Amino acid sequence: MAGEFELIARHFTRPGRRARAAVGLGVGDDCALLSPAPGQQLAVSSDMLVEGRHFLSTVAPERLGHKALAVNLSDLAACGAEPLAFTLALALPRGDDVFAAALARGLFALADAHGIELVGGDTTAGPLNLCLTVIGQVPPGQALLRSGARAGDRLWVSGRLGDARLALEVFRGTVELAGGDFDTVRRAMEQPEPRVALGLALRGLATSAIDLSDGLVGDLGHVLARSGVGTTVEVDALPRSAIVAAQPRELQHRCVLAGGDDYELLFTAPAGQDEAVRAAGERAGVAVTPIGRIEAAAGLRLVDADGQPVSFNERAFDHFI
Ligand code: ADP
Ligand code: MG
């Protein structure tokens, strides 16, 4: 057991680390001081993770540390921003050193993979809750926004959809999976990989982007609404793992269309740029799949391989409904 300042000093302070020249002053004073590269805009985003809401109490603390930072980095990725630093506001039920050490391990492993540093935060007693703020930089006018999709653009998605939702259904007891398959989808749920490199590679190429945190239908809806356009998506063409593809069709639809926690990028690009988009995916080391065309007529139309309408009624995830 440890007190507030011992926890900060032992687990969340790494003296002398300035992963980026942007970090002038890190943990230990009243403010952190950051210097973005001259002329760049700061990109800032926060995401809070609450036990029982965003993660299950069964998650290993190391994975929780990873996920808390990953979901925040995913927002920077969706904007095409280069991560610089982050803060951590943390409520812990107890001054539990073992838990804090494991949490910090997961957090810093991902931070180091992206060359960014924890520069401040707050630590308090309370129900387990992590609120991170990430700070990145992007050249003015180059941030990828939800509002830029235009009729004729192609719609793309990175990686595969639905593994995390399938894991959640196993935890809920509605689905059974063999041990190895469960481990695979559970890892997708607990340790998503933020698509930072892809976001950077899509600067100047994608016309709009969003990261998938609440399921494709809901998040695509945000892009369509903000851009004032519509689209038709062929449901059976949505990329999914062999594990998801082995499930009954209804469940597959739930996983790929409403599977929160995918943290893939959904983006649009001019149809003439297909090769450039594929090259960007290759540079970033992630598959990119075309899933539809942006159309002038508003709304999302779901169809099967024969062009027949697919009905899907599950609403997008909403914490208050
Ligand atoms: P203040 O009283 O000014 O809010 P605190 O005493 O809460 O400062 O925190 C002391 C220092 O430790 C500050 O630099 C703060 O940013 C940092 N800090 C507190 N909690 C964390 C944390 N969980 N992770 C990283 N830095 C933290
Ligand atoms: Mg404080």
Short mmCIF file of N, CA and C in Angstrom, two decimals, residues 47 49 63-77 106-107 110 114 132 134 190-196 211 263:
data_model
loop_
_atom_site.label_atom_id
_atom_site.label_comp_id
_atom_site.label_asym_id
_atom_site.label_seq_id
_atom_site.Cartn_x
_atom_site.Cartn_y
_atom_site.Cartn_z
N ASP A 47 -10.36 10.76 -23.11
CA ASP A 47 -11.26 9.61 -23.01
C ASP A 47 -11.17 9.06 -21.60
N LEU A 49 -12.17 6.02 -18.84
CA LEU A 49 -12.53 4.60 -18.74
C LEU A 49 -13.00 4.31 -17.33
N ARG A 63 -3.10 -4.75 -19.13
CA ARG A 63 -3.90 -4.54 -20.34
C ARG A 63 -4.77 -3.29 -20.22
N LEU A 64 -5.23 -3.04 -19.02
CA LEU A 64 -6.05 -1.84 -18.80
C LEU A 64 -5.21 -0.58 -19.07
N GLY A 65 -3.96 -0.60 -18.62
CA GLY A 65 -3.07 0.54 -18.88
C GLY A 65 -2.88 0.74 -20.37
N HIS A 66 -2.67 -0.37 -21.06
CA HIS A 66 -2.52 -0.31 -22.53
C HIS A 66 -3.78 0.28 -23.16
N LYS A 67 -4.93 -0.27 -22.77
CA LYS A 67 -6.17 0.13 -23.45
C LYS A 67 -6.50 1.60 -23.20
N ALA A 68 -6.25 2.06 -21.96
CA ALA A 68 -6.58 3.45 -21.65
C ALA A 68 -5.82 4.41 -22.56
N LEU A 69 -4.57 4.11 -22.82
CA LEU A 69 -3.79 4.97 -23.71
C LEU A 69 -4.16 4.70 -25.17
N ALA A 70 -4.41 3.44 -25.50
CA ALA A 70 -4.72 3.08 -26.89
C ALA A 70 -5.96 3.80 -27.40
N VAL A 71 -7.01 3.85 -26.58
CA VAL A 71 -8.26 4.46 -27.06
C VAL A 71 -8.08 5.96 -27.24
N ASN A 72 -7.20 6.55 -26.44
CA ASN A 72 -6.90 7.98 -26.60
C ASN A 72 -6.06 8.22 -27.85
N LEU A 73 -5.05 7.39 -28.05
CA LEU A 73 -4.21 7.54 -29.25
C LEU A 73 -5.04 7.33 -30.51
N SER A 74 -6.05 6.48 -30.40
CA SER A 74 -6.91 6.22 -31.55
C SER A 74 -7.60 7.51 -32.02
N ASP A 75 -7.93 8.39 -31.10
CA ASP A 75 -8.54 9.68 -31.49
C ASP A 75 -7.53 10.55 -32.21
N LEU A 76 -6.29 10.56 -31.76
CA LEU A 76 -5.26 11.32 -32.50
C LEU A 76 -5.07 10.72 -33.89
N ALA A 77 -5.08 9.39 -33.96
CA ALA A 77 -4.92 8.71 -35.25
C ALA A 77 -6.01 9.15 -36.21
N GLY A 106 1.78 -1.45 -18.53
CA GLY A 106 1.01 -1.49 -19.78
C GLY A 106 0.96 -0.14 -20.45
N LEU A 107 0.78 0.89 -19.63
CA LEU A 107 0.69 2.25 -20.14
C LEU A 107 2.01 2.68 -20.79
N LEU A 110 3.11 0.99 -24.22
CA LEU A 110 2.50 1.58 -25.42
C LEU A 110 3.03 3.00 -25.65
N HIS A 114 5.20 4.49 -29.02
CA HIS A 114 4.85 5.67 -29.81
C HIS A 114 5.76 6.86 -29.51
N LEU A 132 -7.62 9.93 -19.44
CA LEU A 132 -6.39 10.37 -20.09
C LEU A 132 -6.69 11.50 -21.07
N VAL A 134 -4.69 13.11 -24.37
CA VAL A 134 -3.54 13.03 -25.27
C VAL A 134 -3.39 14.35 -26.01
N GLU A 190 -9.15 -6.15 -25.23
CA GLU A 190 -8.39 -5.56 -24.12
C GLU A 190 -7.13 -4.83 -24.55
N GLN A 191 -6.60 -5.16 -25.72
CA GLN A 191 -5.36 -4.52 -26.16
C GLN A 191 -5.42 -4.04 -27.60
N PRO A 192 -6.34 -3.13 -27.91
CA PRO A 192 -6.42 -2.64 -29.29
C PRO A 192 -5.16 -1.88 -29.67
N GLU A 193 -4.84 -1.93 -30.99
CA GLU A 193 -3.67 -1.21 -31.51
C GLU A 193 -4.14 0.08 -32.18
N PRO A 194 -3.82 1.22 -31.61
CA PRO A 194 -4.26 2.47 -32.26
C PRO A 194 -3.56 2.66 -33.60
N ARG A 195 -4.31 3.11 -34.62
CA ARG A 195 -3.80 3.18 -36.00
C ARG A 195 -3.12 4.52 -36.27
N VAL A 196 -2.17 4.85 -35.40
CA VAL A 196 -1.51 6.16 -35.51
C VAL A 196 -0.77 6.30 -36.83
N ASP A 211 -12.44 7.29 -35.83
CA ASP A 211 -12.05 5.98 -35.32
C ASP A 211 -13.29 5.27 -34.80
N TYR A 263 -11.66 0.24 -32.66
CA TYR A 263 -10.51 1.16 -32.79
C TYR A 263 -9.77 1.01 -34.12
#
